[in-house]
Short mmCIF file of C-alpha atoms in Angstrom, two decimals:
data_model
loop_
_atom_site.label_atom_id
_atom_site.label_comp_id
_atom_site.label_asym_id
_atom_site.label_seq_id
_atom_site.Cartn_x
_atom_site.Cartn_y
_atom_site.Cartn_z
CA UNK A 72 -1.83 -7.90 9.86
CA UNK A 73 -4.01 -8.63 6.73
CA UNK A 74 -4.39 -6.55 3.63
CA UNK A 75 -6.93 -4.48 2.79
CA UNK A 76 -6.83 -1.30 -0.02
CA UNK A 77 -8.60 1.41 -0.38
CA UNK A 78 -11.66 2.97 -3.03
CA UNK A 79 -12.48 5.97 -2.36
CA UNK A 80 -15.21 7.84 -4.80
CA UNK A 81 -15.96 11.63 -5.14
CA UNK A 82 -18.99 12.70 -7.88
CA UNK A 83 -17.34 15.25 -9.71
CA UNK A 84 -13.31 17.06 -10.61
CA UNK A 85 -14.02 19.78 -8.31
CA UNK A 86 -14.52 17.86 -5.03
CA UNK A 87 -11.74 15.40 -6.31
CA UNK A 88 -9.28 18.39 -6.09
CA UNK A 89 -10.80 19.90 -2.80
CA UNK A 90 -11.02 17.16 -1.12
CA UNK A 91 -14.38 17.24 -0.35
CA UNK A 92 -15.97 14.29 0.78
CA UNK A 93 -12.84 12.60 0.17
CA UNK A 94 -10.95 13.54 3.01
CA UNK A 95 -13.72 11.94 5.57
CA UNK A 96 -14.46 8.90 3.52
CA UNK A 97 -10.68 8.36 3.93
CA UNK A 98 -10.39 9.50 7.61
CA UNK A 99 -13.46 6.29 8.37
CA UNK A 100 -11.69 3.53 6.34
CA UNK A 101 -8.21 4.13 7.80
CA UNK A 102 -10.29 3.66 11.23
CA UNK A 103 -12.25 1.08 9.99
CA UNK A 104 -8.94 -0.77 8.95
CA UNK A 105 -6.85 0.03 12.03
CA UNK A 106 -9.66 -1.04 14.82
CA UNK A 107 -10.37 -4.50 12.43
CA UNK A 108 -6.64 -5.39 11.83
CA UNK A 109 -5.57 -4.44 8.73
CA UNK A 110 -2.52 -2.87 6.95
CA UNK A 111 -4.06 -0.62 4.27
CA UNK A 112 -0.97 -1.02 1.61
CA UNK A 113 -2.95 1.02 -1.87
CA UNK A 114 -5.38 3.71 -1.88
CA UNK A 115 -7.38 4.20 -5.20
CA UNK A 116 -9.63 7.37 -5.49
CA UNK A 117 -12.10 7.84 -8.75
CA UNK A 118 -13.13 11.01 -9.34
CA UNK A 119 -16.26 11.14 -11.62
CA UNK A 120 -19.96 12.14 -12.59
CA UNK A 121 -23.08 9.64 -11.92
CA UNK A 122 -23.28 8.84 -15.78
CA UNK A 123 -20.28 7.61 -16.19
CA UNK A 124 -20.62 3.75 -14.97
CA UNK A 125 -17.06 3.33 -16.18
CA UNK A 126 -14.86 3.37 -13.37
CA UNK A 127 -10.55 2.58 -13.94
CA UNK A 128 -10.36 3.28 -10.34
CA UNK A 129 -12.29 0.42 -8.97
CA UNK A 130 -10.84 -1.98 -11.17
CA UNK A 131 -7.44 -0.64 -10.43
CA UNK A 132 -7.96 -1.52 -7.13
CA UNK A 133 -9.97 -4.78 -7.95
CA UNK A 134 -6.97 -6.05 -9.49
CA UNK A 135 -4.33 -4.97 -7.01
CA UNK A 136 -6.61 -6.75 -3.92
CA UNK A 137 -6.10 -10.08 -6.59
CA UNK A 138 -2.04 -9.28 -6.69
CA UNK A 139 -2.11 -9.18 -2.57
CA UNK A 140 -5.09 -11.33 -2.34
CA UNK A 141 -6.15 -7.82 0.10
CA UNK A 142 -9.81 -6.89 1.46
CA UNK A 143 -11.39 -4.40 -0.61
CA UNK A 144 -12.20 -1.46 1.64
CA UNK A 145 -15.17 1.42 0.92
CA UNK A 146 -16.03 3.95 2.97
CA UNK A 147 -19.86 4.28 1.90
CA UNK A 148 -21.93 0.77 0.52
CA UNK A 149 -25.39 2.54 0.24
CA UNK A 150 -24.08 4.82 -2.79
CA UNK A 151 -22.40 2.53 -4.44
CA UNK A 152 -24.18 -0.17 -3.97
CA UNK A 153 -26.99 1.24 -6.44
CA UNK A 154 -24.49 1.34 -9.09
CA UNK A 155 -25.19 -1.61 -11.53
CA UNK A 156 -21.20 -1.44 -13.18
CA UNK A 157 -19.63 -1.34 -9.24
CA UNK A 158 -21.98 -4.45 -8.32
CA UNK A 159 -20.54 -6.56 -11.83
CA UNK A 160 -17.46 -5.56 -11.41
CA UNK A 161 -17.36 -6.56 -7.18
CA UNK A 162 -19.50 -9.87 -7.75
CA UNK A 163 -17.29 -10.95 -11.02
CA UNK A 164 -13.96 -10.04 -9.19
CA UNK A 165 -14.48 -12.51 -6.48
CA UNK A 166 -12.58 -10.38 -4.81
CA UNK A 167 -13.78 -10.03 -0.35
CA UNK A 168 -14.64 -6.34 0.65
CA UNK A 169 -15.44 -4.62 2.90
CA UNK A 170 -18.00 -0.97 4.12
CA UNK A 171 -17.20 0.94 6.60
CA UNK A 172 -21.43 2.00 7.12
CA UNK A 173 -22.14 -1.80 6.73
CA UNK A 174 -19.51 -4.15 8.07
CA UNK A 175 -21.62 -7.75 7.95
CA UNK A 176 -22.84 -7.02 4.52
CA UNK A 177 -22.37 -9.71 2.21
CA UNK A 178 -22.87 -10.45 -1.69
CA UNK A 179 -26.67 -10.99 -1.11
CA UNK A 180 -27.00 -7.97 0.56
CA UNK A 181 -25.49 -6.18 -2.70
CA UNK A 182 -27.58 -8.24 -5.34
CA UNK A 183 -30.50 -6.76 -2.91
CA UNK A 184 -29.65 -3.61 -3.47
CA UNK A 185 -28.83 -3.08 -6.86
CA UNK A 186 -32.50 -5.00 -7.91
CA UNK A 187 -34.04 -2.44 -5.23
CA UNK A 188 -32.33 0.50 -6.80
CA UNK A 189 -33.06 -0.44 -10.26
CA UNK A 190 -36.80 -0.76 -9.75
CA UNK A 191 -36.82 2.62 -7.85
CA UNK A 192 -35.12 3.69 -11.17
CA UNK A 193 -37.38 2.23 -13.86
CA UNK A 194 -40.41 3.20 -11.42
CA UNK A 195 -39.01 7.20 -10.92
CA UNK A 196 -38.81 7.20 -14.48
CA UNK A 197 -42.33 6.44 -15.19
CA UNK A 198 -43.96 8.60 -13.05
CA UNK A 199 -41.55 11.64 -13.78
CA UNK A 200 -42.52 11.04 -17.35
CA UNK A 201 -46.51 10.93 -16.41
CA UNK A 202 -45.84 13.75 -14.53
CA UNK A 203 -44.44 15.75 -17.25
CA UNK A 204 -47.06 14.77 -19.73
CA UNK A 205 -49.97 15.72 -17.32
CA UNK A 206 -48.71 19.04 -17.28
CA UNK A 207 -47.99 19.66 -21.09
CA UNK A 208 -51.56 18.89 -21.39
CA UNK A 209 -52.75 21.05 -18.81
CA UNK A 210 -50.86 23.76 -21.32
CA UNK A 211 -47.60 23.98 -20.09
CA UNK A 212 -45.27 24.56 -22.65
CA UNK A 213 -41.78 23.60 -22.79
CA UNK A 214 -39.43 26.02 -24.95
CA UNK A 215 -39.51 29.45 -23.43
CA UNK A 216 -36.27 30.75 -23.04
CA UNK A 217 -35.50 32.63 -19.70
CA UNK A 218 -36.83 35.83 -19.55
CA UNK A 219 -39.77 34.67 -20.83
CA UNK A 220 -40.28 31.91 -18.12
CA UNK A 221 -39.76 35.19 -15.60
CA UNK A 222 -42.49 36.88 -17.14
CA UNK A 223 -46.11 37.33 -15.61
CA UNK A 224 -47.04 36.08 -19.39
CA UNK A 225 -45.98 32.62 -18.18
CA UNK A 226 -46.24 33.14 -14.16
CA UNK A 227 -48.97 30.50 -14.34
CA UNK A 228 -47.50 27.74 -16.54
CA UNK A 229 -43.80 27.94 -14.70
CA UNK A 230 -46.15 27.72 -11.39
CA UNK A 231 -47.37 24.55 -12.97
CA UNK A 232 -44.48 23.17 -14.24
CA UNK A 233 -43.22 23.80 -10.46
CA UNK A 234 -46.41 21.26 -9.37
CA UNK A 235 -45.09 18.33 -11.70
CA UNK A 236 -41.53 18.30 -10.23
CA UNK A 237 -42.58 19.19 -7.10
CA UNK A 238 -42.99 15.12 -6.52
CA UNK A 239 -39.67 14.28 -8.38
CA UNK A 240 -38.04 16.96 -6.46
CA UNK A 241 -39.56 14.97 -3.60
CA UNK A 242 -38.60 11.83 -4.23
CA UNK A 243 -35.22 13.01 -4.89
CA UNK A 244 -34.56 14.20 -0.67
CA UNK A 245 -35.93 11.35 0.24
CA UNK A 246 -33.29 9.43 -1.27
CA UNK A 247 -30.75 11.93 -0.27
CA UNK A 248 -30.19 14.49 -2.73
CA UNK A 249 -30.79 16.89 -0.30
CA UNK A 250 -28.48 20.01 -1.78
CA UNK A 251 -29.40 21.98 -5.00
CA UNK A 252 -25.74 20.70 -6.90
CA UNK A 253 -27.44 17.06 -5.44
CA UNK A 254 -30.54 17.52 -7.06
CA UNK A 255 -28.85 19.14 -10.38
CA UNK A 256 -26.62 16.15 -10.80
CA UNK A 257 -29.34 13.66 -10.31
CA UNK A 258 -32.20 15.52 -12.79
CA UNK A 259 -29.74 15.66 -15.24
CA UNK A 260 -28.27 11.68 -14.72
CA UNK A 261 -32.10 10.71 -15.31
CA UNK A 262 -32.96 13.29 -18.19
CA UNK A 263 -35.61 14.67 -16.44
CA UNK A 264 -37.07 17.64 -18.97
CA UNK A 265 -36.22 21.25 -17.90
CA UNK A 266 -38.91 24.14 -18.57
CA UNK A 267 -36.64 24.89 -21.78
CA UNK A 268 -36.85 21.53 -22.94
CA UNK A 269 -34.87 21.36 -26.09
CA UNK A 270 -32.32 19.23 -24.53
CA UNK A 271 -31.75 21.65 -21.63
CA UNK A 272 -29.79 20.23 -18.90
CA UNK A 273 -30.63 21.63 -15.47
CA UNK A 274 -28.29 23.97 -13.82
CA UNK A 275 -28.25 25.11 -10.37
CA UNK A 276 -30.01 28.47 -10.90
CA UNK A 277 -32.56 26.66 -12.40
CA UNK A 278 -33.34 24.80 -9.30
CA UNK A 279 -33.12 27.03 -7.36
CA UNK A 280 -35.96 29.28 -8.56
CA UNK A 281 -37.24 25.93 -8.59
CA UNK A 282 -36.82 25.25 -5.07
CA UNK A 283 -38.39 28.59 -4.15
CA UNK A 284 -41.65 28.61 -6.60
CA UNK A 285 -41.95 25.51 -3.82
CA UNK A 286 -41.54 27.68 -0.80
CA UNK A 287 -43.48 30.73 -2.40
CA UNK A 288 -46.59 28.20 -2.98
CA UNK A 289 -46.30 26.92 0.90
CA UNK A 290 -46.21 30.88 2.28
#
């Protein structure tokens, strides 16, 4: 029987503790290994935020693969394949890998995924800056406090800011970020300015209010 090492990744500490997402990956990898004739001899779990490129568990998994001449098995290639650190480490290691969601993926395909994702990130970053600058030119004032944002005096400005944010959120949704938490984390990862600005971060409550403005505008 062939030897394999399993690598799982969850994006937050809460997901790691609760098993959210991890259980599904574990089941998918072990069913795949059984079907393909692999014996999983070690498992590595990475808990990281979207902002971090350091992956110590990935490095440990690759080292284990080299020691055992094993194949690295991952549950999903789509998200991992968009991470520059993952691509670099995987390619440099020369370790054979299999992805459950894309079992026929090869190094060329992974490079193409990375190149396309990098291009998309650059385009989104440019459009984000342009949209926010356009909003400022229309009179949207950043740096407001929460009470002021929701006040009648600044309601129009908040609506304009929501209009500027709509195409950005639409692109995130198209990329698979469909939950309030997912959108919030990705906006922070891409350093998109909030209505408050001044280095403030997005929170789930502020994303929820933004989505609510979208819905109200459609009514």
